[in-house]
Every structure is written in C-alpha cells, then in structure tokens.
CSV table of N, CA, C and O in Angstrom, one decimal:
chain,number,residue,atom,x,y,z
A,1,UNK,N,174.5,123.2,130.8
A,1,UNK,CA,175.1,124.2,131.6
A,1,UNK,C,175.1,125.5,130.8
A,1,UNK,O,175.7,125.5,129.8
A,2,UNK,N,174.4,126.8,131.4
A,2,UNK,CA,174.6,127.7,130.7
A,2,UNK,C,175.8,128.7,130.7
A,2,UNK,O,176.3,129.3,129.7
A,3,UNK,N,176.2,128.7,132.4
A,3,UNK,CA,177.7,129.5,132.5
A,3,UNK,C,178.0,128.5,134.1
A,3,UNK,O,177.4,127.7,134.8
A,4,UNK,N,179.3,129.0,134.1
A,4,UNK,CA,179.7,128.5,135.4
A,4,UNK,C,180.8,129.6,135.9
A,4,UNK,O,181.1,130.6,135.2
A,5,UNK,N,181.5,129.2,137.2
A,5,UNK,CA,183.2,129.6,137.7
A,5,UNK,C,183.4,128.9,138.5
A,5,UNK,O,182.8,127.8,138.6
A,6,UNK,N,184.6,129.5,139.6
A,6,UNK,CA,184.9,128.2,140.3
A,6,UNK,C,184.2,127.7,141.7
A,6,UNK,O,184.5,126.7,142.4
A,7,UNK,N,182.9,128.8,141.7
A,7,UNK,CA,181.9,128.5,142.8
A,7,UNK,C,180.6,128.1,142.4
A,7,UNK,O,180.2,127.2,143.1
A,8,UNK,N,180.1,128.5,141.6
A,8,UNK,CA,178.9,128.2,140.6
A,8,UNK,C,178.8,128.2,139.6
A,8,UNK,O,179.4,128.9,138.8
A,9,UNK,N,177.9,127.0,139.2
A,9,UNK,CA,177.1,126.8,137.6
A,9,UNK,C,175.5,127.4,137.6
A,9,UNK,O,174.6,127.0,138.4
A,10,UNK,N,175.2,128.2,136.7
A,10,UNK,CA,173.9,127.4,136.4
A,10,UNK,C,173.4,126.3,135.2
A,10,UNK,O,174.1,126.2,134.2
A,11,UNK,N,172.6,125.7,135.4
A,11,UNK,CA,172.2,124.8,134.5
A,11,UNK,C,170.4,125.1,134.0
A,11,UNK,O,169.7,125.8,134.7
A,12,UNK,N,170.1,124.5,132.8
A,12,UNK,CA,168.8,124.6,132.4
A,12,UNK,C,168.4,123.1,131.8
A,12,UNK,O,169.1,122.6,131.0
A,13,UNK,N,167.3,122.6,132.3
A,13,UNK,CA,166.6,122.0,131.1
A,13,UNK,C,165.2,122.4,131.0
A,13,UNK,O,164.4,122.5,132.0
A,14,UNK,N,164.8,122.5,129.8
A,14,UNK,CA,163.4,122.9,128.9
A,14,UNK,C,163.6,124.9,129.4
A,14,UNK,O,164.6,125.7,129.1
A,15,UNK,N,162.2,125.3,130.4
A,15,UNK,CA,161.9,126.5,130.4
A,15,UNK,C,163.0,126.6,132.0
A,15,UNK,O,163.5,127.7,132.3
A,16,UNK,N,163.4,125.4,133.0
A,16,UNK,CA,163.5,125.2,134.1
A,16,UNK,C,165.4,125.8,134.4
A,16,UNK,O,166.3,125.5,133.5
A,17,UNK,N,165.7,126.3,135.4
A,17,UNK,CA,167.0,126.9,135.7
A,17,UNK,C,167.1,126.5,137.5
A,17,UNK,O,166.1,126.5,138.3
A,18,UNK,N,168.0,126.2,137.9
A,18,UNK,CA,168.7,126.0,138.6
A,18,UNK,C,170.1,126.1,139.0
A,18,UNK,O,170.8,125.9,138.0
A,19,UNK,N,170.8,126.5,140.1
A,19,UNK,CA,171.8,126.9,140.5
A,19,UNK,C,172.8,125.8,141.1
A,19,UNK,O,172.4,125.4,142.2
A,20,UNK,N,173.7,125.3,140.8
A,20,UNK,CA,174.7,124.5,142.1
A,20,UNK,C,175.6,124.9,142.3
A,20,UNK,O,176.2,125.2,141.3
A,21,UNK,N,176.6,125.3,143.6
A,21,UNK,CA,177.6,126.0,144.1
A,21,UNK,C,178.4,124.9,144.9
A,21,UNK,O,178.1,123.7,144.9
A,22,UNK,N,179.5,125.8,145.6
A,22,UNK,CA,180.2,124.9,146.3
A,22,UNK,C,180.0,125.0,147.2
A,22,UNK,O,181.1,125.2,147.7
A,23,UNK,N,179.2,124.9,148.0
A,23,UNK,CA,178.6,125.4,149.7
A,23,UNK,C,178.0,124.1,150.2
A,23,UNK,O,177.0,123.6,149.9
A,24,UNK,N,178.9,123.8,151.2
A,24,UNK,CA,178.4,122.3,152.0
A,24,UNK,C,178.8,123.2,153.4
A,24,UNK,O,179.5,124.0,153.8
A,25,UNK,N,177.5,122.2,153.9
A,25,UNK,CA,177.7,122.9,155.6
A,25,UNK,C,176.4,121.6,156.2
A,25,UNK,O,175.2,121.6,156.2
A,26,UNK,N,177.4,120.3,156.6
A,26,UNK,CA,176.4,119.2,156.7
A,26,UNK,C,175.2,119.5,157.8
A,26,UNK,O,174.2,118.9,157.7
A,27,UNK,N,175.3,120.3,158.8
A,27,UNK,CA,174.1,120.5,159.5
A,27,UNK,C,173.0,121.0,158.9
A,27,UNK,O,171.8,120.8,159.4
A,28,UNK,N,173.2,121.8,157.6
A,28,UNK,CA,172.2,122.7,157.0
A,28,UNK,C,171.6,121.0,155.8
A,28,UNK,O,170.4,120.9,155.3
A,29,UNK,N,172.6,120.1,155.5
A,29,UNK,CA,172.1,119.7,154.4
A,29,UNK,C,171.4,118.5,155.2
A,29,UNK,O,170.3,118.0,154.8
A,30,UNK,N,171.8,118.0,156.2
A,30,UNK,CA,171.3,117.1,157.2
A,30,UNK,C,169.5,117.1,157.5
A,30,UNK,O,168.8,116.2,158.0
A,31,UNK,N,168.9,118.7,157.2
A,31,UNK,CA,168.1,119.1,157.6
A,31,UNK,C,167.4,119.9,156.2
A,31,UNK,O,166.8,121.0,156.2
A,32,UNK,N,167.6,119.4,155.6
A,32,UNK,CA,167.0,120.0,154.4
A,32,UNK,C,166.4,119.3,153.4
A,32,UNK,O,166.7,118.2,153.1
A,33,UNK,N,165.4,119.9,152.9
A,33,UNK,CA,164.6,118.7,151.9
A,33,UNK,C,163.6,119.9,151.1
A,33,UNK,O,163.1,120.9,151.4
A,34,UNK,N,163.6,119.1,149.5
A,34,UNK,CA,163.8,119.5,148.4
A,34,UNK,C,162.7,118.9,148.0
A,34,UNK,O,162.8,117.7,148.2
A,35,UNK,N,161.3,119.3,147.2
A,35,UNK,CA,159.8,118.9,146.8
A,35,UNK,C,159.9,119.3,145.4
A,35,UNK,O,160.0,120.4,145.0
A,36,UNK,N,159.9,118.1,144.8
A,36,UNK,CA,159.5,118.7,142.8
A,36,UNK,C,158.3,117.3,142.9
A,36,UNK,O,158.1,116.2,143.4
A,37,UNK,N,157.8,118.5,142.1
A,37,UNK,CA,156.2,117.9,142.0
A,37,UNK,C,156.6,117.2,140.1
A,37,UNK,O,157.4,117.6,139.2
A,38,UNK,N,155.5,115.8,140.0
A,38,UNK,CA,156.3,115.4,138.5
A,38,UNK,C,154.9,114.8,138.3
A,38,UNK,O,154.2,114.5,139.3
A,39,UNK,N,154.7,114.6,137.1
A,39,UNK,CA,153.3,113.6,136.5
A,39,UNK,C,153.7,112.6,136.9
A,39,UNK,O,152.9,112.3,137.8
A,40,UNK,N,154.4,111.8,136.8
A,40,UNK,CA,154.6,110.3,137.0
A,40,UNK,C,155.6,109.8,138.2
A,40,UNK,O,156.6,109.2,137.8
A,41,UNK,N,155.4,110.1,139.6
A,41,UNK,CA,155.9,109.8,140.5
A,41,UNK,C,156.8,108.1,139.9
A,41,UNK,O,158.0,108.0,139.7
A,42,UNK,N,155.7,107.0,139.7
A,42,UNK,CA,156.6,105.9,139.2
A,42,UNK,C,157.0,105.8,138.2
A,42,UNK,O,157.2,104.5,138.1
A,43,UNK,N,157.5,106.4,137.0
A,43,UNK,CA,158.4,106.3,135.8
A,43,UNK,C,159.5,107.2,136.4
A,43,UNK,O,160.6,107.2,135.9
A,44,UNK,N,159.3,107.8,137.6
A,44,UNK,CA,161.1,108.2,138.4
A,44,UNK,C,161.2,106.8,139.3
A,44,UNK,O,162.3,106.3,139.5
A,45,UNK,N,160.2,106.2,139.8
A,45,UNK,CA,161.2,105.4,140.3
A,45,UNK,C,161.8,104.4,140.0
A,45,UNK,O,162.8,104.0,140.5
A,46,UNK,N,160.9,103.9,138.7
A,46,UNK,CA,161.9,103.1,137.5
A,46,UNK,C,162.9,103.5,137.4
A,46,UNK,O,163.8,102.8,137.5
A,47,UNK,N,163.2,104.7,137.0
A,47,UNK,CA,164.2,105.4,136.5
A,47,UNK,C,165.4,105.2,138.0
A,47,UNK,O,166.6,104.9,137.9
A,48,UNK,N,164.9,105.6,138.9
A,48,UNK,CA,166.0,105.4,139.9
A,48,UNK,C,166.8,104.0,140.6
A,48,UNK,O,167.9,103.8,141.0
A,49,UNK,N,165.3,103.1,140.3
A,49,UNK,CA,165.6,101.8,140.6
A,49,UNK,C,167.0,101.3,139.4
A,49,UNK,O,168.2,101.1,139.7
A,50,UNK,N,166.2,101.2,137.9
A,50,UNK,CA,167.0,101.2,137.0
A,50,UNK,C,168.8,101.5,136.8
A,50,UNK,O,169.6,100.8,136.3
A,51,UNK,N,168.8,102.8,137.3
A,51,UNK,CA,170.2,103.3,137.8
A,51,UNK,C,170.8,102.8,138.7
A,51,UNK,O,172.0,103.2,138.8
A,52,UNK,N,170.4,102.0,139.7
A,52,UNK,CA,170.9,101.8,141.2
A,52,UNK,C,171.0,102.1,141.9
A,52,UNK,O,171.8,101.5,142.6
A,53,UNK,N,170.5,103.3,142.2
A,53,UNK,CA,171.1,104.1,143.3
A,53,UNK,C,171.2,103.8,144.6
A,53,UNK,O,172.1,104.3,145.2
A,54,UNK,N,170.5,103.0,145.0
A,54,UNK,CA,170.5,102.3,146.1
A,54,UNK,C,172.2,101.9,146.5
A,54,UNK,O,172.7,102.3,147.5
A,55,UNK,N,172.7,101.1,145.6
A,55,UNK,CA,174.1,100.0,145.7
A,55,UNK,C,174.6,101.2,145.3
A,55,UNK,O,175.1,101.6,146.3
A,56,UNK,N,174.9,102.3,144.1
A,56,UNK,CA,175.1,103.1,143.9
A,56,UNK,C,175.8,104.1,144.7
A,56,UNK,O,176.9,104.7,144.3
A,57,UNK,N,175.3,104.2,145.5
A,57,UNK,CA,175.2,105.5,146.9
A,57,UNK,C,174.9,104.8,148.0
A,57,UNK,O,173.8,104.8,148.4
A,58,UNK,N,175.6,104.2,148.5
A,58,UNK,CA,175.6,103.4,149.9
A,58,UNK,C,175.1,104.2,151.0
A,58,UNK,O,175.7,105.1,151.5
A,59,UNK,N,173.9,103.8,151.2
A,59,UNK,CA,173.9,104.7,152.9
A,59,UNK,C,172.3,106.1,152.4
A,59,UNK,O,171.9,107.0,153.1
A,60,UNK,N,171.9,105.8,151.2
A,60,UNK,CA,170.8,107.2,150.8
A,60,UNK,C,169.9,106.2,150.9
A,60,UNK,O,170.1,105.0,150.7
A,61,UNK,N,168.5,107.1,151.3
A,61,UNK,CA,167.0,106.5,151.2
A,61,UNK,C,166.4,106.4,150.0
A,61,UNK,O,166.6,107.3,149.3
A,62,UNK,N,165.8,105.5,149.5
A,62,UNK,CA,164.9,104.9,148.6
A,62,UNK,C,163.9,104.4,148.3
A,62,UNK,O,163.8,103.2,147.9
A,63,UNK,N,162.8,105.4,148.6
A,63,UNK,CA,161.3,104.6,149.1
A,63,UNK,C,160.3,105.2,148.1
A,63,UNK,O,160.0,106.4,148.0
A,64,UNK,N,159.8,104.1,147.3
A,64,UNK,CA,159.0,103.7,146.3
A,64,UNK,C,158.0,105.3,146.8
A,64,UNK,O,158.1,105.9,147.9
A,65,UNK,N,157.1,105.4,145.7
A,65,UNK,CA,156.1,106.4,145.8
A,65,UNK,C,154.9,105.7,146.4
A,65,UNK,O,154.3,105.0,145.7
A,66,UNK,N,154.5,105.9,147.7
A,66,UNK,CA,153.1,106.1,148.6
A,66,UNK,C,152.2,107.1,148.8
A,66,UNK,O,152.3,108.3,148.8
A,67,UNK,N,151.3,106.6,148.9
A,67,UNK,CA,150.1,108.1,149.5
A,67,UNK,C,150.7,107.8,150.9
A,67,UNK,O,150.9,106.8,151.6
A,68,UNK,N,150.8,109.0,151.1
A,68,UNK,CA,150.8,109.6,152.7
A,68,UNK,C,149.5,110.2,153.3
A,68,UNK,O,148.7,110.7,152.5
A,69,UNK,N,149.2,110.2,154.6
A,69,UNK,CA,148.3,110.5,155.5
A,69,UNK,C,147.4,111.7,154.9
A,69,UNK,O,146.2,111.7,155.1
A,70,UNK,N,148.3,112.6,154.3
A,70,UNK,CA,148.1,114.1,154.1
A,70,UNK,C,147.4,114.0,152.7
A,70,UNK,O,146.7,115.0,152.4
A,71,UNK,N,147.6,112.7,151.9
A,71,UNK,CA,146.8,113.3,150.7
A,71,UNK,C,147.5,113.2,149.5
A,71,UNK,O,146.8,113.2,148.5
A,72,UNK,N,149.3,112.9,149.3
A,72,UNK,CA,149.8,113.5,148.3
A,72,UNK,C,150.7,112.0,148.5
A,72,UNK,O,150.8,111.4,149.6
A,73,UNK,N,151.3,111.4,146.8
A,73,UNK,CA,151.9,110.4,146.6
A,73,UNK,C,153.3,111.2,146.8
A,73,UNK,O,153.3,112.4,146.6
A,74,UNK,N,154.6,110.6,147.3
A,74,UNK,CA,155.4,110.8,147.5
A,74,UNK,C,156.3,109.9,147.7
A,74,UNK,O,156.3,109.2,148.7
A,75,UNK,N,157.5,109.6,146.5
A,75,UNK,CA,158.8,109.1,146.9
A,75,UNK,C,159.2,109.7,147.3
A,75,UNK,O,159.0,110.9,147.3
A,76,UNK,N,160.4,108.9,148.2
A,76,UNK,CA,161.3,109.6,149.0
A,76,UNK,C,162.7,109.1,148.5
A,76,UNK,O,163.1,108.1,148.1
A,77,UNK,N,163.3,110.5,148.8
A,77,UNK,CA,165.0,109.6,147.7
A,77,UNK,C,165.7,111.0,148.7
A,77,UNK,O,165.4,112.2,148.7
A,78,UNK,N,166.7,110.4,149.4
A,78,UNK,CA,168.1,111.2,149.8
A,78,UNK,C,169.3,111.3,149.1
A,78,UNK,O,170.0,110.4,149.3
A,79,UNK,N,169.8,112.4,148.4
A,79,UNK,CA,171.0,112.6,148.0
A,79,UNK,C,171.8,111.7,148.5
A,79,UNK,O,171.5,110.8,149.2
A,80,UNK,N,173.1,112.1,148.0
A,80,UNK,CA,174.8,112.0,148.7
A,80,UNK,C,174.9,112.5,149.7
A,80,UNK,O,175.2,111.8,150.6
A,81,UNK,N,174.6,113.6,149.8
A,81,UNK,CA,174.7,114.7,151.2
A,81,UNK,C,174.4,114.9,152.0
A,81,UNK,O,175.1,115.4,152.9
A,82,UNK,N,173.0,114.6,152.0
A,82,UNK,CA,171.6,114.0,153.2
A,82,UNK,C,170.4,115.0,152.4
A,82,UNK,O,169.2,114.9,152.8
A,83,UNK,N,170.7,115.6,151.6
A,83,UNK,CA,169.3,116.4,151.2
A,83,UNK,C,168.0,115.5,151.0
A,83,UNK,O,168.3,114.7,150.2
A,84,UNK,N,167.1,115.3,151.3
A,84,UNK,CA,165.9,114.4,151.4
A,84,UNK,C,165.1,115.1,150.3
A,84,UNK,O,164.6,116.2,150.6
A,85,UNK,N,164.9,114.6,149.0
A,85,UNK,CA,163.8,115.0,148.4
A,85,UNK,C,162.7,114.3,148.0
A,85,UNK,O,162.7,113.2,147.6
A,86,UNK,N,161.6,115.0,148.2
A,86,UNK,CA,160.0,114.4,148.6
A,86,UNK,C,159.7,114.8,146.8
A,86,UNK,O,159.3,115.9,146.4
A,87,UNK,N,160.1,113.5,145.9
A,87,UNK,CA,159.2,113.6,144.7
A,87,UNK,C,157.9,113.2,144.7
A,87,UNK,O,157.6,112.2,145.2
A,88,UNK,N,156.9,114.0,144.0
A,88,UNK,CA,155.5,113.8,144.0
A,88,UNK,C,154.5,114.0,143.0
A,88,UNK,O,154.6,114.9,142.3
A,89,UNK,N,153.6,113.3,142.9
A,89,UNK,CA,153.1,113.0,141.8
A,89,UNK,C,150.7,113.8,142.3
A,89,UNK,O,150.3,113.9,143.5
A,90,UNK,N,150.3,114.0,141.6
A,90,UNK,CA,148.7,114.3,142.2
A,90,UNK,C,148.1,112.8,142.0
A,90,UNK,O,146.9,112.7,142.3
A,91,UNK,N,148.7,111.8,141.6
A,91,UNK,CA,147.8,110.7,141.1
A,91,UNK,C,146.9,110.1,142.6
A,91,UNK,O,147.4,110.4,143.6
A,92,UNK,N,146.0,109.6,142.6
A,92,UNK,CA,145.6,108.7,143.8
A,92,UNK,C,145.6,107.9,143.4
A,92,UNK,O,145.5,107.5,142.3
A,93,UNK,N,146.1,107.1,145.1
A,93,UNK,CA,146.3,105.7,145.4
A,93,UNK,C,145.2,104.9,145.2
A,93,UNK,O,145.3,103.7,145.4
C-alpha cells in the first residue's frame, strides 16, 4: 500500500498501481466486469483452486480457463461483490 484515508488506498505491485475506495452501489457491481490479461491463465487457477475460493466465498463463480468462441482463453472468477473478472491468457487451446 502506498498511501491511504478513510475512503481510499492506493496500492502497487512491480510497475502496476491500482485504486480501492469505499464505494459499493450493488447495481453498478452486479454488472461489472474486470479483464487482466496474464501469461498463465492456469497457474491462477491453481492458485485459486489451491486457496478455495470456491468454499471460501460461498455463492462466487469459478470456471477453469476455456477457449471461448471469440478466440481468447478465459477464466472466469466473480468476486464477493458480483464483480465478474474475465482472466486471460493468448495461449491456444
């Protein structure tokens, strides 16, 4: 974490920065979804499997990395909150 208050942090790892605040508004997070592209789509899903998230977070999605229709490998993993994020990898299936 580089600084925070009582609404926001930012945080960094390596060159990469990101923001988290206090702002929930479930219709906005119900309908939102979040794409980080990674070399190794399956060493996150070990990694997520490994953690549990599944039993972990009762009630979030957890779906192994596929090629989809479109071209691109893609797990799918939903937050706590509903945010849906499409991790993705260029490897072919």
């Amino acid at each position: 974490m580089n600084w925070s208050n009582d609404q926001i942090a930012e945080f960094q790892i390596g060159s990469f920065r990101f923001l988290l605040q206090t702002f929930y508004v479930a219709e906005h997070a119900g309908n939102f979804m979040m794409s980080l592209a990674v070399e190794d789509a399956d060493a996150w899903w070990e990694q997520i499997q490994r953690l549990d998230f599944a039993n972990k977070y009762p009630g979030i999605m957890c779906r192994p990395p596929a090629m989809q229709p479109w071209g691109i490998r893609v797990l799918y993993l939903s937050d706590p909150t509903g945010v849906l994020w499409h991790i993705t990898d260029g490897r072919k299936s």
